[in-house]
CSV table of C-alpha atoms and ligand atoms in Angstrom, one decimal:
chain,number,residue,atom,x,y,z
B,1,MET,CA,89.7,287.1,-141.6
B,2,ILE,CA,89.2,290.1,-143.8
B,3,LYS,CA,92.0,289.5,-146.3
B,4,ASP,CA,89.7,290.3,-149.2
B,5,ILE,CA,89.6,294.0,-148.4
B,6,LEU,CA,92.8,294.4,-146.3
B,7,SER,CA,95.9,293.1,-148.0
B,8,PRO,CA,98.5,291.2,-145.8
B,9,LEU,CA,101.1,293.3,-147.6
B,10,SER,CA,99.6,296.5,-146.2
B,11,CYS,CA,99.6,295.0,-142.7
B,12,ALA,CA,103.2,293.8,-143.0
B,13,GLY,CA,104.3,297.4,-143.6
B,14,CYS,CA,102.3,298.9,-140.8
B,15,ARG,CA,101.9,296.8,-137.6
B,16,LEU,CA,100.3,299.7,-135.7
B,17,CYS,CA,97.6,297.4,-134.5
B,18,CYS,CA,100.3,295.4,-132.6
B,19,SER,CA,101.8,298.4,-130.8
B,20,PHE,CA,100.2,300.6,-128.3
B,21,ASP,CA,101.0,304.0,-126.9
B,22,LYS,CA,100.2,304.6,-123.2
B,23,TYR,CA,96.8,305.9,-124.0
B,24,GLU,CA,95.9,302.9,-126.1
B,25,ILE,CA,96.8,300.2,-123.5
B,26,TRP,CA,93.0,299.7,-122.9
B,27,GLN,CA,92.9,298.3,-126.5
B,28,THR,CA,95.3,295.4,-125.9
B,29,PRO,CA,93.6,292.1,-126.7
B,30,THR,CA,91.7,290.2,-124.0
B,31,ILE,CA,92.7,286.5,-123.7
B,32,SER,CA,90.7,283.7,-122.2
B,33,ARG,CA,92.3,281.3,-119.7
B,34,GLU,CA,92.3,278.5,-122.2
B,35,LEU,CA,94.0,280.5,-124.9
B,36,LYS,CA,96.5,281.8,-122.3
B,37,GLU,CA,97.4,278.3,-121.4
B,38,ARG,CA,97.8,277.2,-125.1
B,39,ILE,CA,100.0,280.3,-125.8
B,40,GLN,CA,102.2,279.6,-122.7
B,41,ARG,CA,102.8,276.0,-123.8
B,42,SER,CA,104.2,277.2,-127.2
B,43,PHE,CA,105.7,280.5,-126.2
B,44,PRO,CA,106.8,280.4,-122.6
B,45,HIS,CA,108.5,283.8,-122.9
B,46,ILE,CA,105.1,285.6,-123.3
B,47,GLY,CA,103.8,286.9,-120.0
B,48,PHE,CA,100.3,287.7,-118.9
B,49,THR,CA,98.5,289.8,-116.4
B,50,GLU,CA,95.0,289.3,-115.0
B,51,ASN,CA,92.3,291.5,-116.6
B,52,GLY,CA,90.6,292.8,-113.5
B,53,SER,CA,88.1,290.3,-112.1
B,54,SER,CA,86.8,289.2,-115.5
B,55,GLY,CA,88.7,285.8,-115.4
B,56,SER,CA,90.5,286.7,-118.6
B,57,TYR,CA,94.0,288.0,-119.2
B,58,LEU,CA,96.0,290.6,-121.1
B,59,PHE,CA,99.6,290.4,-122.4
B,60,ASP,CA,102.1,291.7,-119.9
B,61,MET,CA,103.7,294.5,-121.9
B,62,ARG,CA,105.6,296.2,-119.0
B,63,ASP,CA,109.0,295.1,-120.6
B,64,THR,CA,108.1,295.8,-124.2
B,65,TRP,CA,108.6,299.6,-124.4
B,66,ASP,CA,110.3,300.6,-127.6
B,67,GLU,CA,112.2,303.7,-126.9
B,68,GLU,CA,112.7,304.7,-130.5
B,69,ARG,CA,109.0,304.4,-131.5
B,70,GLU,CA,107.7,305.4,-128.1
B,71,LEU,CA,105.3,302.5,-128.1
B,72,PHE,CA,104.7,299.3,-126.2
B,73,LEU,CA,105.0,296.3,-128.5
B,74,CYS,CA,102.9,293.2,-128.2
B,75,PRO,CA,105.1,290.4,-127.0
B,76,ALA,CA,103.7,288.1,-129.7
B,77,LEU,CA,105.0,290.5,-132.4
B,78,ASP,CA,108.1,289.3,-134.3
B,79,PRO,CA,109.6,292.4,-135.9
B,80,ARG,CA,110.3,290.5,-139.1
B,81,LYS,CA,107.6,287.9,-139.3
B,82,GLY,CA,104.7,289.7,-137.7
B,83,CYS,CA,102.4,287.9,-135.2
B,84,ILE,CA,103.8,284.5,-134.1
B,85,LEU,CA,100.5,283.2,-132.8
B,86,GLY,CA,99.0,281.9,-136.0
B,87,ASP,CA,95.6,280.2,-135.4
B,88,ASP,CA,95.9,281.2,-131.7
B,89,LYS,CA,95.5,284.9,-132.3
B,90,PRO,CA,93.1,286.5,-129.8
B,91,PHE,CA,89.6,287.3,-131.0
B,92,GLU,CA,90.2,291.0,-131.1
B,93,CYS,CA,93.2,290.5,-133.4
B,94,ARG,CA,91.2,288.1,-135.6
B,95,ILE,CA,88.5,290.6,-136.3
B,96,TRP,CA,90.7,293.7,-136.3
B,97,PRO,CA,90.2,296.5,-137.3
B,98,TYR,CA,86.6,295.8,-136.6
B,99,LYS,CA,85.8,296.0,-132.9
B,100,ALA,CA,83.0,294.8,-130.6
B,101,MET,CA,82.2,297.8,-128.4
B,102,ASP,CA,79.8,298.8,-125.7
B,103,LEU,CA,77.9,302.0,-126.5
B,104,ASN,CA,75.9,302.9,-123.4
B,105,GLY,CA,74.9,299.3,-122.8
B,106,THR,CA,74.4,298.4,-126.4
B,107,LEU,CA,76.7,296.0,-128.3
B,108,VAL,CA,77.9,297.6,-131.5
B,109,ILE,CA,80.5,296.9,-134.2
B,110,SER,CA,82.9,299.7,-135.0
B,111,ILE,CA,86.2,300.1,-136.8
B,112,ASP,CA,89.4,301.3,-135.4
B,113,PRO,CA,90.3,304.7,-137.0
B,114,ILE,CA,94.0,303.9,-136.6
B,115,CYS,CA,93.8,301.5,-139.6
B,116,ARG,CA,93.8,304.1,-142.3
B,117,GLU,CA,93.6,301.6,-145.2
B,118,MET,CA,90.2,300.3,-143.9
B,119,TYR,CA,89.0,303.5,-142.4
B,120,GLU,CA,89.2,305.2,-145.8
B,121,LYS,CA,87.1,302.6,-147.5
B,122,PRO,CA,83.4,303.4,-148.4
B,123,LEU,CA,80.9,302.6,-145.7
B,124,SER,CA,79.2,300.1,-148.1
B,125,VAL,CA,82.4,298.1,-148.3
B,126,LEU,CA,83.0,298.1,-144.5
B,127,VAL,CA,79.4,297.0,-143.8
B,128,GLY,CA,79.3,294.6,-146.7
B,129,GLU,CA,82.4,292.7,-145.3
B,130,LEU,CA,80.5,292.2,-142.1
B,131,GLU,CA,77.7,290.6,-144.0
B,132,LYS,CA,79.8,288.0,-145.8
B,133,ILE,CA,80.0,284.4,-144.6
B,134,THR,CA,83.3,283.9,-142.9
B,135,GLU,CA,83.1,281.3,-140.0
B,136,GLY,CA,81.3,278.1,-140.9
B,137,ASP,CA,77.8,279.3,-141.9
B,138,LYS,CA,78.1,282.6,-140.0
B,139,THR,CA,78.6,286.1,-141.3
B,140,LEU,CA,81.4,288.0,-139.7
B,141,GLU,CA,78.8,290.1,-137.9
B,142,GLU,CA,77.2,287.0,-136.4
B,143,TYR,CA,80.6,285.6,-135.4
B,144,ILE,CA,81.5,288.9,-133.7
B,145,TYR,CA,78.2,289.2,-131.8
B,146,GLY,CA,78.3,285.5,-130.8
B,147,GLU,CA,81.8,285.7,-129.3
B,148,ALA,CA,81.2,289.1,-127.7
B,149,GLU,CA,78.0,287.8,-126.0
B,150,LYS,CA,79.7,284.6,-124.9
B,151,THR,CA,82.6,286.5,-123.3
B,152,PRO,CA,81.7,290.1,-122.4
B,153,ALA,CA,85.3,290.9,-121.4
B,154,LEU,CA,86.1,291.0,-125.2
B,155,VAL,CA,83.9,294.1,-125.6
B,156,LYS,CA,85.7,297.4,-125.1
B,157,PRO,CA,83.9,300.7,-124.2
B,158,CYS,CA,83.1,302.7,-127.3
B,159,GLU,CA,85.3,305.8,-127.5
B,160,LYS,CA,84.9,309.1,-129.4
B,161,GLY,CA,86.2,308.7,-133.0
B,162,PHE,CA,85.1,305.1,-133.5
B,163,PRO,CA,82.4,305.0,-136.1
B,164,ILE,CA,79.4,302.7,-135.5
B,165,LEU,CA,78.9,300.2,-138.4
B,166,LYS,CA,76.3,297.9,-136.8
B,167,VAL,CA,74.1,297.9,-133.8
B,168,ARG,CA,72.9,294.7,-132.1
R,1,SF4,S1,98.5,288.9,-130.6
R,1,SF4,FE1,99.4,289.1,-132.7
R,1,SF4,S2,98.0,290.2,-133.9
R,1,SF4,FE2,97.4,290.5,-131.7
R,1,SF4,S3,98.4,292.4,-131.1
R,1,SF4,FE3,99.8,290.7,-130.6
R,1,SF4,S4,101.2,290.5,-132.4
R,1,SF4,FE4,99.4,291.7,-133.0
């Protein structure tokens, strides 16, 4: 979605957004029931776990611990090809490293500091990307707010170190 400012080549050599240490498990993508069912039909080896009482799901990563890297790997990550989900990537992966977050009850758009390539870009570039048309006639910002308001489980609590780019 943001290929203009984040090259697929950089992503291919990184994949940090698809692996999680034990403190980052809260950042794993939220998945709707419909998306879970679609993924299960194509990739029956991928497991899911209920996301509290929200009616949504998370990937089951209990068996994906990588001893060498000391990280949990997303079960949809192919070490050579990258994400295997194509158009069925969860919302949070589609907009990553942007994030829809809750800051004391206010919906904000932030950026994940783990993506150094994006994090080091000027603020004007990061905000400018959010204001470009991306989905139909919507800007990326409008798309993020629309999805986040439709499905509140997609919104993660805002943590220290996540800069705020936009406030709803
Ligand atoms: S679903 Fe795909 S893009 Fe999202 S964390 Fe898993 S491998 Fe990465």
